[in-house]
PDB file of C-alpha atoms in Angstrom:
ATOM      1  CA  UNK A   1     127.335 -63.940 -69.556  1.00 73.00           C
ATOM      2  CA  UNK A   2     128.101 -61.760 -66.839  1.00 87.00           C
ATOM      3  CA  UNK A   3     128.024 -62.560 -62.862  1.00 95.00           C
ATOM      4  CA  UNK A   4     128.191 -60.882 -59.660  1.00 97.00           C
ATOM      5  CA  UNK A   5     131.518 -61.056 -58.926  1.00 98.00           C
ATOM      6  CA  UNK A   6     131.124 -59.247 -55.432  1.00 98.00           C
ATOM      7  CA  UNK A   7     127.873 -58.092 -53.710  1.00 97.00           C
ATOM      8  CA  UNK A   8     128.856 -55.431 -51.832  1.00 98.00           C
ATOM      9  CA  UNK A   9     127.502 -52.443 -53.265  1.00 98.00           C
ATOM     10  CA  UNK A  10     130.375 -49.255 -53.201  1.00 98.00           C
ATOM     11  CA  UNK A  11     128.771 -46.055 -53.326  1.00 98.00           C
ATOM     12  CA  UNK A  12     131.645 -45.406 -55.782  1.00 98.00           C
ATOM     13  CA  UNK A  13     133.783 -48.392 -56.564  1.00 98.00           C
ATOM     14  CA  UNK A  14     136.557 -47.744 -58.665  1.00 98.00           C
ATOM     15  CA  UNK A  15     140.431 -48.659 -59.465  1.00 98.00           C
ATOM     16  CA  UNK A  16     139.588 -52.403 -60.306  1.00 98.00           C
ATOM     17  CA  UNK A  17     143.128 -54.680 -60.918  1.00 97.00           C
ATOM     18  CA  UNK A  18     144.281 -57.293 -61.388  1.00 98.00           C
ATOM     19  CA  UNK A  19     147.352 -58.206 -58.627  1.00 98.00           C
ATOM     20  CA  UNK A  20     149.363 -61.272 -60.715  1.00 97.00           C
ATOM     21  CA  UNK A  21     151.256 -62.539 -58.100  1.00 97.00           C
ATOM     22  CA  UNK A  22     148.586 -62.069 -55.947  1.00 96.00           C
ATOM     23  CA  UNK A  23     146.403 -63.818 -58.557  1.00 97.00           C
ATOM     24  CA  UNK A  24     143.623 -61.277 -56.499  1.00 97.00           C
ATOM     25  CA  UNK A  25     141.385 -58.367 -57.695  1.00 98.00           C
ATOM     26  CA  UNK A  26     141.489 -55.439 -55.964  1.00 98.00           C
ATOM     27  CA  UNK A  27     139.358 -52.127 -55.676  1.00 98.00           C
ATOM     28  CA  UNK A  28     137.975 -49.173 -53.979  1.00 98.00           C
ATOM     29  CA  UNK A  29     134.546 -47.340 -52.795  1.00 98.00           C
ATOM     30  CA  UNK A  30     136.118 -44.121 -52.940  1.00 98.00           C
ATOM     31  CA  UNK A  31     133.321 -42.584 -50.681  1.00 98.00           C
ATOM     32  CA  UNK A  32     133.217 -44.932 -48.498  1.00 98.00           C
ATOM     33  CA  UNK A  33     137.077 -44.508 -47.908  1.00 98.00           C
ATOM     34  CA  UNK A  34     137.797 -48.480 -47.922  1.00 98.00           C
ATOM     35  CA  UNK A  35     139.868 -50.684 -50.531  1.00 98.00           C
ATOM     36  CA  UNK A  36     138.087 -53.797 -51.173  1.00 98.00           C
ATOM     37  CA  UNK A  37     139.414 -57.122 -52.156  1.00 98.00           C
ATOM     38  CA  UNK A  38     137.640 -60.699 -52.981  1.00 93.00           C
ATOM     39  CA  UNK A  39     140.526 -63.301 -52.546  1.00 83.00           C
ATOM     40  CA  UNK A  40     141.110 -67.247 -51.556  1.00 82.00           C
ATOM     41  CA  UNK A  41     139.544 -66.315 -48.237  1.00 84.00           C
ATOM     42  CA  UNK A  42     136.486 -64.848 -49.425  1.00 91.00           C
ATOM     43  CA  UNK A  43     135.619 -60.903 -49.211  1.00 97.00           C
ATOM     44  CA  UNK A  44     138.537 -58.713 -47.581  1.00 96.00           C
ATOM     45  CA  UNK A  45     138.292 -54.659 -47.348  1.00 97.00           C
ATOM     46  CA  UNK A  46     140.792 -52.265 -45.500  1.00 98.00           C
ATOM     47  CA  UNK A  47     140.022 -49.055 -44.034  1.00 98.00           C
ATOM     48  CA  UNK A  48     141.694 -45.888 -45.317  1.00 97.00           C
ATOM     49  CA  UNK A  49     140.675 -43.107 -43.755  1.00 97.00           C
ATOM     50  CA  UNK A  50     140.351 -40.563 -46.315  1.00 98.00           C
ATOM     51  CA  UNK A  51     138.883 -40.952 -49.967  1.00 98.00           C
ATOM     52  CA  UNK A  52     141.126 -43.711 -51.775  1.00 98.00           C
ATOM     53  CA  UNK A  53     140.662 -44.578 -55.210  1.00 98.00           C
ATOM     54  CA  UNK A  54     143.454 -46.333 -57.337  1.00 98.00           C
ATOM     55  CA  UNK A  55     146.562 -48.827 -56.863  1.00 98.00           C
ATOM     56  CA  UNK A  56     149.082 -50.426 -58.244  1.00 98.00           C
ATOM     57  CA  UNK A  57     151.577 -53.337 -57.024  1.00 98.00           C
ATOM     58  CA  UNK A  58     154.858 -52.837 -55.777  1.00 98.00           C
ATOM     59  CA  UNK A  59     155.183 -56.304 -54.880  1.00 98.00           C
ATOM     60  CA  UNK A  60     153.458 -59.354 -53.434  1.00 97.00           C
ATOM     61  CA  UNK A  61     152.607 -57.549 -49.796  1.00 98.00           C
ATOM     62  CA  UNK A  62     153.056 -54.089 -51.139  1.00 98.00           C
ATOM     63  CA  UNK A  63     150.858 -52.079 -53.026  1.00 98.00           C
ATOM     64  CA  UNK A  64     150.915 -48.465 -54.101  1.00 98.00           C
ATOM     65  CA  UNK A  65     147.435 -46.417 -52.890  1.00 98.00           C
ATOM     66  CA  UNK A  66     146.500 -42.799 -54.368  1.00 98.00           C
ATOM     67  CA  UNK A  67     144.448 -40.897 -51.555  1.00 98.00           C
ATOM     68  CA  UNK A  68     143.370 -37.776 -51.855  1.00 98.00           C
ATOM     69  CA  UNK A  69     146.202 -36.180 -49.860  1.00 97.00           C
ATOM     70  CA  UNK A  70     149.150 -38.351 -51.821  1.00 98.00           C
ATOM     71  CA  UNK A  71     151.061 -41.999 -53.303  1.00 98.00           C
ATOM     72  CA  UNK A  72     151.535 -44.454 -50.489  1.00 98.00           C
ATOM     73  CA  UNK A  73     152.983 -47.222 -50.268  1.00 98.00           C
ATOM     74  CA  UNK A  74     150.952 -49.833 -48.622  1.00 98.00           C
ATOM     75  CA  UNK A  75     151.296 -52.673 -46.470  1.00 98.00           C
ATOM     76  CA  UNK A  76     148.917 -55.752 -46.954  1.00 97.00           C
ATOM     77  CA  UNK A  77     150.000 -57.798 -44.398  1.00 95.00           C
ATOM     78  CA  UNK A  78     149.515 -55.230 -41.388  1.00 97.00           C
ATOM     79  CA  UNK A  79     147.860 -52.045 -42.817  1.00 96.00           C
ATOM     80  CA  UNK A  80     150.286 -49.755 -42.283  1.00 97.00           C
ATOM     81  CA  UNK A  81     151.519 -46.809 -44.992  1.00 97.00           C
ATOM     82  CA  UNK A  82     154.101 -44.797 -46.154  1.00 98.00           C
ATOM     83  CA  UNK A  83     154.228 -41.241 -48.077  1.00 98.00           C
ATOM     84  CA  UNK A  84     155.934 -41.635 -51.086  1.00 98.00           C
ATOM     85  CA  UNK A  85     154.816 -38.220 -52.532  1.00 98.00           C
ATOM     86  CA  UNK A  86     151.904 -35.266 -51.356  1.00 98.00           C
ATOM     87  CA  UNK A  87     149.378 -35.011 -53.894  1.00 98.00           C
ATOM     88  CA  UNK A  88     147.229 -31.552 -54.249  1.00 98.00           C
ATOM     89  CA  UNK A  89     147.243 -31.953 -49.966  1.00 97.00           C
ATOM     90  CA  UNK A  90     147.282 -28.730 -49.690  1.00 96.00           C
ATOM     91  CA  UNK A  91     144.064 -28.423 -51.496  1.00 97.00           C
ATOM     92  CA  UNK A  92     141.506 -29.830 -49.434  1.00 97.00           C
ATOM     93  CA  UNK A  93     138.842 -29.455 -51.720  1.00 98.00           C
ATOM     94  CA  UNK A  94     140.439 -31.953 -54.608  1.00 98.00           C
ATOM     95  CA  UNK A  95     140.540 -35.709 -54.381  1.00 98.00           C
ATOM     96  CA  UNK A  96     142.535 -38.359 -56.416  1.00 98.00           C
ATOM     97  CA  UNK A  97     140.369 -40.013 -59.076  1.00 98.00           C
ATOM     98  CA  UNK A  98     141.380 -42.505 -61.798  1.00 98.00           C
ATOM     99  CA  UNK A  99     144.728 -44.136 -62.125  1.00 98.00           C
ATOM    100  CA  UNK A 100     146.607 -47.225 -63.344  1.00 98.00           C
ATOM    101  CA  UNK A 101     150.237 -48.205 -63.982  1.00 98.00           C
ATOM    102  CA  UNK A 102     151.842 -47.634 -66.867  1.00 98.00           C
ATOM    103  CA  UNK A 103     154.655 -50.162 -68.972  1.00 98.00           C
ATOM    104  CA  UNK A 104     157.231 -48.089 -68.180  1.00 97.00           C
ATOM    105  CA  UNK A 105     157.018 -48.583 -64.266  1.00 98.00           C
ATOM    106  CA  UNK A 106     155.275 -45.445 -63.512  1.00 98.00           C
ATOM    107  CA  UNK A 107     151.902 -44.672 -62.249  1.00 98.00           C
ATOM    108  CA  UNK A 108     149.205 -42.093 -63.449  1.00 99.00           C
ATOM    109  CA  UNK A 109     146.939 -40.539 -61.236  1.00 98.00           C
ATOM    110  CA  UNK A 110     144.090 -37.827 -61.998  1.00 98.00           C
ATOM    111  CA  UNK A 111     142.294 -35.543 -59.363  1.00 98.00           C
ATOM    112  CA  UNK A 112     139.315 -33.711 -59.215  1.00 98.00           C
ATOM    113  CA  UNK A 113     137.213 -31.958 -57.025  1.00 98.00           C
ATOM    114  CA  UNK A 114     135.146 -33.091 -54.330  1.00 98.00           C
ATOM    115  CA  UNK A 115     132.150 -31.572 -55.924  1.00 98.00           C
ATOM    116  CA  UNK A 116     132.510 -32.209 -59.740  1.00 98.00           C
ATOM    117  CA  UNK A 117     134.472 -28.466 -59.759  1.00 98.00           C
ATOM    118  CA  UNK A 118     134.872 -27.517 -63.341  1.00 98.00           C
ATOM    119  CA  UNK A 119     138.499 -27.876 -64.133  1.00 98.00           C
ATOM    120  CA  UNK A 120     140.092 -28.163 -61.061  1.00 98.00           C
ATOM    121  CA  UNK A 121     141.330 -30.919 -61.825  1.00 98.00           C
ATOM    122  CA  UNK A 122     144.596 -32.616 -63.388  1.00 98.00           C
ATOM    123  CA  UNK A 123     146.568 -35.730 -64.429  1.00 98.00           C
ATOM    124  CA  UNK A 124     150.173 -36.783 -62.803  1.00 99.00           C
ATOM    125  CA  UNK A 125     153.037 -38.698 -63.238  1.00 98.00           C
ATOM    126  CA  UNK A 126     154.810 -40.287 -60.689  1.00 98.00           C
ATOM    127  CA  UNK A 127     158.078 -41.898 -61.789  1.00 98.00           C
ATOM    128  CA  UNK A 128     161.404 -42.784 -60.496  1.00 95.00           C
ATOM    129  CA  UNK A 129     160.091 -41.376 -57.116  1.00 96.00           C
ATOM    130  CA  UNK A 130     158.846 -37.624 -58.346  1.00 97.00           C
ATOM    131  CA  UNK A 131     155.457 -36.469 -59.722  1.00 98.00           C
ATOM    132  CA  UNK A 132     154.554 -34.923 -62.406  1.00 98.00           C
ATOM    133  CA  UNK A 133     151.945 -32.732 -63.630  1.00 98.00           C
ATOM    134  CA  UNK A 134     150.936 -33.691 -66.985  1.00 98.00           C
ATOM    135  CA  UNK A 135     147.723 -32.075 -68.192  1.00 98.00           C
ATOM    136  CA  UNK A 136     145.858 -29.417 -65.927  1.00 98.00           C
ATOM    137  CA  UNK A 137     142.029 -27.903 -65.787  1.00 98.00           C
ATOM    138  CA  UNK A 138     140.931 -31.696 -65.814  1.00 98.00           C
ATOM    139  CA  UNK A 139     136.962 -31.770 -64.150  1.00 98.00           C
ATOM    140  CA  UNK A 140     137.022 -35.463 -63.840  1.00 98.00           C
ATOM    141  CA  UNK A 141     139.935 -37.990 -64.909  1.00 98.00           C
ATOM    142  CA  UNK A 142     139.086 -40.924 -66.295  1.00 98.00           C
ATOM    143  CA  UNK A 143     140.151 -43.884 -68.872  1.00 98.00           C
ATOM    144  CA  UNK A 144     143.493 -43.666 -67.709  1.00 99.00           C
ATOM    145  CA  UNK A 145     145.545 -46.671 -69.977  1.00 98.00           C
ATOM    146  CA  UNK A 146     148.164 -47.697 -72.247  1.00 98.00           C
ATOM    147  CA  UNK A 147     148.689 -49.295 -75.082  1.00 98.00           C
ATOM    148  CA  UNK A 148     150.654 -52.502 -75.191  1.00 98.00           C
ATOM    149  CA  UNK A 149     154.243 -51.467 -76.159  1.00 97.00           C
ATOM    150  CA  UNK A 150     153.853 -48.329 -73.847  1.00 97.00           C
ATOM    151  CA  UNK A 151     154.035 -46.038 -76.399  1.00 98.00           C
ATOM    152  CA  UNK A 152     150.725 -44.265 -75.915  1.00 98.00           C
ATOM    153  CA  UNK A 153     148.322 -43.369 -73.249  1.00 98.00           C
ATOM    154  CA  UNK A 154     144.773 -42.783 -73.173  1.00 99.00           C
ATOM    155  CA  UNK A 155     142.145 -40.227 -70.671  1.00 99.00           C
ATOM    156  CA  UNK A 156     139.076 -38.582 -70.695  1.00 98.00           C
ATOM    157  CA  UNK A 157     137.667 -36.061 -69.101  1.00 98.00           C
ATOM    158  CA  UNK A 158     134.098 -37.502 -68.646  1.00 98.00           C
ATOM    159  CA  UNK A 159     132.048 -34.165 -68.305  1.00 98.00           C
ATOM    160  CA  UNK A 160     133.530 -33.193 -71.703  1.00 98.00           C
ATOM    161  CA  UNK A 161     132.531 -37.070 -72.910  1.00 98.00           C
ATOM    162  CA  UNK A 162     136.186 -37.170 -74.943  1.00 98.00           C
ATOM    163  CA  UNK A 163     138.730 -39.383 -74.711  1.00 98.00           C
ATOM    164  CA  UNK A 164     142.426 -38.351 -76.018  1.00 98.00           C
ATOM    165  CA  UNK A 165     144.977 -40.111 -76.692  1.00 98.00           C
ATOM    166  CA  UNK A 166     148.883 -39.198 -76.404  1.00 98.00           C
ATOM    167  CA  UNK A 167     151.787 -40.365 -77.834  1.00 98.00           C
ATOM    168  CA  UNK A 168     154.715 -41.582 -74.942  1.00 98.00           C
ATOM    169  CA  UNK A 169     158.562 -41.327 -75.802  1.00 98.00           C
ATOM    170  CA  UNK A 170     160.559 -44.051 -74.505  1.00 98.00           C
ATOM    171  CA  UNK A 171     160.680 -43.146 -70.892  1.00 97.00           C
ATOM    172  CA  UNK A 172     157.049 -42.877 -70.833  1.00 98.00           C
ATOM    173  CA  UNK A 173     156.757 -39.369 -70.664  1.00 98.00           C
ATOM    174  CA  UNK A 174     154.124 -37.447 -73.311  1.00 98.00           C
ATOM    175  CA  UNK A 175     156.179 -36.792 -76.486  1.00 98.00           C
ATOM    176  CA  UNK A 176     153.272 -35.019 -78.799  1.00 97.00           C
ATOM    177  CA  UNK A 177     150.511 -32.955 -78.275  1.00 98.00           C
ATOM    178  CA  UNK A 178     147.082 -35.056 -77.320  1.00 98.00           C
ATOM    179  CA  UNK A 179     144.675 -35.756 -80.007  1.00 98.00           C
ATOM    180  CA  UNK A 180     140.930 -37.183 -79.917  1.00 98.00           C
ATOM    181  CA  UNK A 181     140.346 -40.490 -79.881  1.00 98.00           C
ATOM    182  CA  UNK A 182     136.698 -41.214 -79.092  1.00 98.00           C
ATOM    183  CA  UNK A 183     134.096 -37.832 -78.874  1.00 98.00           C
ATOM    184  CA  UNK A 184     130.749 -39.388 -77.377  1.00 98.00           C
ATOM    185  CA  UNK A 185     129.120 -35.862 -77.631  1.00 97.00           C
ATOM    186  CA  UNK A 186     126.802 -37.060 -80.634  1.00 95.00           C
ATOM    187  CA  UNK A 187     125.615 -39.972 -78.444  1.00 93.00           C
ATOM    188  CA  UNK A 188     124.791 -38.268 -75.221  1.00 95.00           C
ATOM    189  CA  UNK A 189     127.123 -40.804 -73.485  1.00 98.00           C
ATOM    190  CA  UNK A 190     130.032 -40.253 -70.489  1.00 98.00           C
ATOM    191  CA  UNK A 191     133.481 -42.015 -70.861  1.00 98.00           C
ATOM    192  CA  UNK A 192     134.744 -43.456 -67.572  1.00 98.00           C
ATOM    193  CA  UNK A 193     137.137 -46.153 -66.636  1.00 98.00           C
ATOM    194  CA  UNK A 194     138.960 -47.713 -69.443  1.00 99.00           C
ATOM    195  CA  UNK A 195     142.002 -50.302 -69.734  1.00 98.00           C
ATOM    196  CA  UNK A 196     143.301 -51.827 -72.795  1.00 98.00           C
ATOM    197  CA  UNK A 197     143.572 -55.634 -74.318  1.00 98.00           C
ATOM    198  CA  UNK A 198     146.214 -57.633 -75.462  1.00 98.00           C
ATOM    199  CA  UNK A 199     145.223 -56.724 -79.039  1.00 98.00           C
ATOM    200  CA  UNK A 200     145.707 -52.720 -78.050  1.00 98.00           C
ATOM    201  CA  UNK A 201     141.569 -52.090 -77.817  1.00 98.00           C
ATOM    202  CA  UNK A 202     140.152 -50.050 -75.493  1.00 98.00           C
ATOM    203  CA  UNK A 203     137.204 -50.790 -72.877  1.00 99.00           C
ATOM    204  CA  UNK A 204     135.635 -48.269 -71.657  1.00 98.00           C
ATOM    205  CA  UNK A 205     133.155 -48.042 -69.433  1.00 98.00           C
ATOM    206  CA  UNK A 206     130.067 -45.776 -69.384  1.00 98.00           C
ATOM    207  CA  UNK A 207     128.471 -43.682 -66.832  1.00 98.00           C
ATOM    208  CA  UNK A 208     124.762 -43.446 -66.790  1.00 97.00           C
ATOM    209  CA  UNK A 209     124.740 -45.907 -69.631  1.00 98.00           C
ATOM    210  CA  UNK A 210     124.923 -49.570 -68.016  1.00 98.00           C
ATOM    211  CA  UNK A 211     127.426 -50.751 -70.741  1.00 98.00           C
ATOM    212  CA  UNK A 212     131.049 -51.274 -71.692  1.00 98.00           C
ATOM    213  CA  UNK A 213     132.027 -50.169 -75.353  1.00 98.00           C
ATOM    214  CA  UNK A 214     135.195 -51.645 -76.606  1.00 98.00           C
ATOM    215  CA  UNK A 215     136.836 -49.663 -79.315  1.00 98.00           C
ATOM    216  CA  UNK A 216     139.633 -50.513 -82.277  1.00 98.00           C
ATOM    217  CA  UNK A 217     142.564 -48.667 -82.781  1.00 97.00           C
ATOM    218  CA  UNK A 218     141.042 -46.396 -84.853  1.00 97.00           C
ATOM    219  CA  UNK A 219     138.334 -45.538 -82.768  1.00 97.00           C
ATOM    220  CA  UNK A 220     135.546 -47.427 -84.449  1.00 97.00           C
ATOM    221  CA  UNK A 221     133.131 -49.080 -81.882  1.00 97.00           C
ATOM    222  CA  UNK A 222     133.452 -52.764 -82.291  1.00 98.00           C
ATOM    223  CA  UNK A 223     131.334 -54.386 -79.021  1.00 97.00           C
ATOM    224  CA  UNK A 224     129.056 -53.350 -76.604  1.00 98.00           C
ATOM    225  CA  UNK A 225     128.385 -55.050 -73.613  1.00 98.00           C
ATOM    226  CA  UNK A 226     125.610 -54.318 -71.071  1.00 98.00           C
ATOM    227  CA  UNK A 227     125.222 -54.271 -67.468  1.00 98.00           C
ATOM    228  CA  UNK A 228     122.583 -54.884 -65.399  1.00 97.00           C
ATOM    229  CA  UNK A 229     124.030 -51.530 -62.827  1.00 98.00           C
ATOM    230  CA  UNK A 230     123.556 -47.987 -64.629  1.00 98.00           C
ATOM    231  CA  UNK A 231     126.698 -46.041 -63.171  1.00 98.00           C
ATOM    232  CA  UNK A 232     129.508 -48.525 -63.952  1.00 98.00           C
ATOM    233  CA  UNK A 233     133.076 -46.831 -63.642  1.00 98.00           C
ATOM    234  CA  UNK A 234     136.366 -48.605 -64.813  1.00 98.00           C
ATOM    235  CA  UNK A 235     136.933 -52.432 -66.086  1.00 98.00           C
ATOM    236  CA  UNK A 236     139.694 -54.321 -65.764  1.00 98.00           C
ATOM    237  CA  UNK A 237     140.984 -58.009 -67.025  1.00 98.00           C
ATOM    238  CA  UNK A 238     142.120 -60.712 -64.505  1.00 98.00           C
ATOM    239  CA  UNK A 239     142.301 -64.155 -63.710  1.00 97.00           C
ATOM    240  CA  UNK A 240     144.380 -66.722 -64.713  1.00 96.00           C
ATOM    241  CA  UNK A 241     144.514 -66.325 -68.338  1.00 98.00           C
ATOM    242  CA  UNK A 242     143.275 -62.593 -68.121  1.00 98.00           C
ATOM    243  CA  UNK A 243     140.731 -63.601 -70.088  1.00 98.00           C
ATOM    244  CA  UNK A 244     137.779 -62.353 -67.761  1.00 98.00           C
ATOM    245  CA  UNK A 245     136.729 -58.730 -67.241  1.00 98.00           C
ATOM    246  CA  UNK A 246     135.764 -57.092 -64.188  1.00 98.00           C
ATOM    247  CA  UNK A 247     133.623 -53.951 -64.040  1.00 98.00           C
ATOM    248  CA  UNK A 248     133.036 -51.726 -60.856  1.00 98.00           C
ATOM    249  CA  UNK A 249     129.954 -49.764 -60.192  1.00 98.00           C
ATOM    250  CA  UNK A 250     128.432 -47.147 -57.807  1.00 98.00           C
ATOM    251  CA  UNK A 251     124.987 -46.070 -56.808  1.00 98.00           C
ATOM    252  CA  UNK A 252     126.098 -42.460 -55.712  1.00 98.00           C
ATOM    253  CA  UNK A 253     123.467 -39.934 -57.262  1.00 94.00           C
ATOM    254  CA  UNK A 254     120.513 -42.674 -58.083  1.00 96.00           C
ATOM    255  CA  UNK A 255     117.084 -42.049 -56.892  1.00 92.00           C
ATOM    256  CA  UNK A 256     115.547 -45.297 -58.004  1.00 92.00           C
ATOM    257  CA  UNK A 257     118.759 -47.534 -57.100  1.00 94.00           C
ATOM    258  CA  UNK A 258     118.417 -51.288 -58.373  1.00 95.00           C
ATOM    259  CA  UNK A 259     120.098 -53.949 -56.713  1.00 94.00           C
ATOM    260  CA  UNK A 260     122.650 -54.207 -58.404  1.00 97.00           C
ATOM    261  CA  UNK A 261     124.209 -50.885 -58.608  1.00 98.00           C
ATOM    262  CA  UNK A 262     127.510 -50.259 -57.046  1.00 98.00           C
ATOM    263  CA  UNK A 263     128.467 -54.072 -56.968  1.00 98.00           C
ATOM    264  CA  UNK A 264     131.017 -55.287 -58.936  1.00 98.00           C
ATOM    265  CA  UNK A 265     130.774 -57.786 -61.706  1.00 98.00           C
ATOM    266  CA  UNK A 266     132.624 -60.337 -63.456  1.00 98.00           C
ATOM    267  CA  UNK A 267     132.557 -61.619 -67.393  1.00 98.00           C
ATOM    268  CA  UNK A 268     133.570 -62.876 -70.522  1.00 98.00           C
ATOM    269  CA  UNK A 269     134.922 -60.168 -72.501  1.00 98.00           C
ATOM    270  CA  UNK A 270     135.991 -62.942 -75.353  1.00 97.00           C
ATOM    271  CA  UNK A 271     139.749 -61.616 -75.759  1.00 98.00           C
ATOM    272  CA  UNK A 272     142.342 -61.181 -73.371  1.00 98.00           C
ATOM    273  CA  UNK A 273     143.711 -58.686 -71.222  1.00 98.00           C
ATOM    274  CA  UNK A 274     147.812 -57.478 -70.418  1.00 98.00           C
ATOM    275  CA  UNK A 275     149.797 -58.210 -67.094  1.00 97.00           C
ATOM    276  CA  UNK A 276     149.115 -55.440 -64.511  1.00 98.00           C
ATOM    277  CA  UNK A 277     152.925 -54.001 -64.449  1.00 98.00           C
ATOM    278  CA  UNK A 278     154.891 -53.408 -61.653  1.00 98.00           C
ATOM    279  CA  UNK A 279     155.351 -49.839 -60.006  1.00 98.00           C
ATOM    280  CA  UNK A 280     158.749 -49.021 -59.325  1.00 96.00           C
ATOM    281  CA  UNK A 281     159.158 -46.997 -56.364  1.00 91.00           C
TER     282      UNK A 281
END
């Protein structure tokens, strides 16, 4: 069964998670430069100023934010931010993208360009307070996640509608050369934000498709789960038990937008998800 978790409809919502000592969601309308949140007190959203799209928690009151002009570290309580580190801000034309945390205490971040730019693009690293660039001549980052132990990460790059996979030495760093993991050429579908369960699945969602696709290890599809909004864009497990899935949405590029496109939604995935972890900064 899935619900309408929150009815505000993001012309592109992205960066769902899960804060667990916030026991709050958390996410983005990256166009509409605002982080939104849905908490104890009902519906929350700051103001950022610039195109925002992913986060991670530092702490109870402190969260780290990727803009598109760098990592900040970011204030709950009053609003206020930090640089930690520029990213691409001398290149006005890019924008952050998808990230998450990863096990190790680090935080991955993709960029793009503001107008789909083939390949000028790339995925970071930031970790023990430096970034990284990892992979370069990335069009659009997405399905940025980990596996449970930390020893492999996941991305796509949805215009190319492949997701890779990479193994991660001990440190979290990329230790092998990337391999496919999923190629949705054959089914004319578009990877876009994915996270991982407890039992080291992926869930991915698909743009233009209006469903989630969880996958095995292997790669074999194993559930699909539909959505009544067409563009959905990254899920993410929270609550209590992290046994419910949230999925964002946008209605950026839709002629004929429905109702529900661009709000966020919330369901029963029927597994469980893994603690957000904590950036270290």
């Amino acid at each position: 069964m899935t619900d309408i978790f929150d009815d505000r409809a993001c012309e592109l919502g992205e960066g769902p998670f899960w804060h667990p000592e916030r026991q709050q969601l958390f996410w983005f309308d990256i166009l509409g430069n605002r982080m939104l949140s849905r908490g104890p007190d009902g519906q929350v959203s700051w103001e950022m100023g610039e195109n925002a799209s992913a986060a991670g928690w530092i702490d109870r009151e402190r969260l780290l934010i990727a803009t598109e002009n760098g990592l900040f570290r970011f204030d709950l309580a009053t609003g206020s931010r930090t640089l930690l580190v520029s990213l691409e801000a001398d290149t006005p034309e890019t924008r952050s993208n998808d990230g998450r945390a990863d096990p190790m205490g680090g935080f991955w971040i993709g960029t793009m360009g503001k107008a789909a730019q083939p390949r000028a693009g790339a995925i970071y690293r930031y970790f023990d307070g430096k970034l990284e660039r990892l992979f370069p001549e990335i069009t659009i980052p997405n399905a940025i996640c980990f596996a449970p132990d930390g020893r492999r990460a996941y991305y796509a790059d949805t215009p190319r509608q492949r997701i890779w996979t990479v193994a991660l030495d001990a440190q979290g760093w990329p230790a092998a050369a990337s391999e496919v993991f999923a190629d949705l050429r054959g089914e004319a579908k578009y990877p876009d934000g994915a996270v991982v369960d407890a039992q080291g699945a992926l869930w991915v969602a698909q743009w233009g498709a209006g469903r989630v696709v969880r996958y095995l290890r292997d790669g074999r599809v194993d559930r699909v789960i539909d959505l009544p909004a067409r563009n959905l864009t990254c899920p993410c497990f929270g609550g209590a038990e992290l046994n419910k899935m949230f999925v964002t949405s946008a209605w950026v590029g839709l002629k004929d937008r429905a109702a529900a496109d661009g709000q966020t939604f919330a369901l029963d995935p029927g597994c469980t998800g893994l603690p957000v972890p904590r950036v270290q900064i």
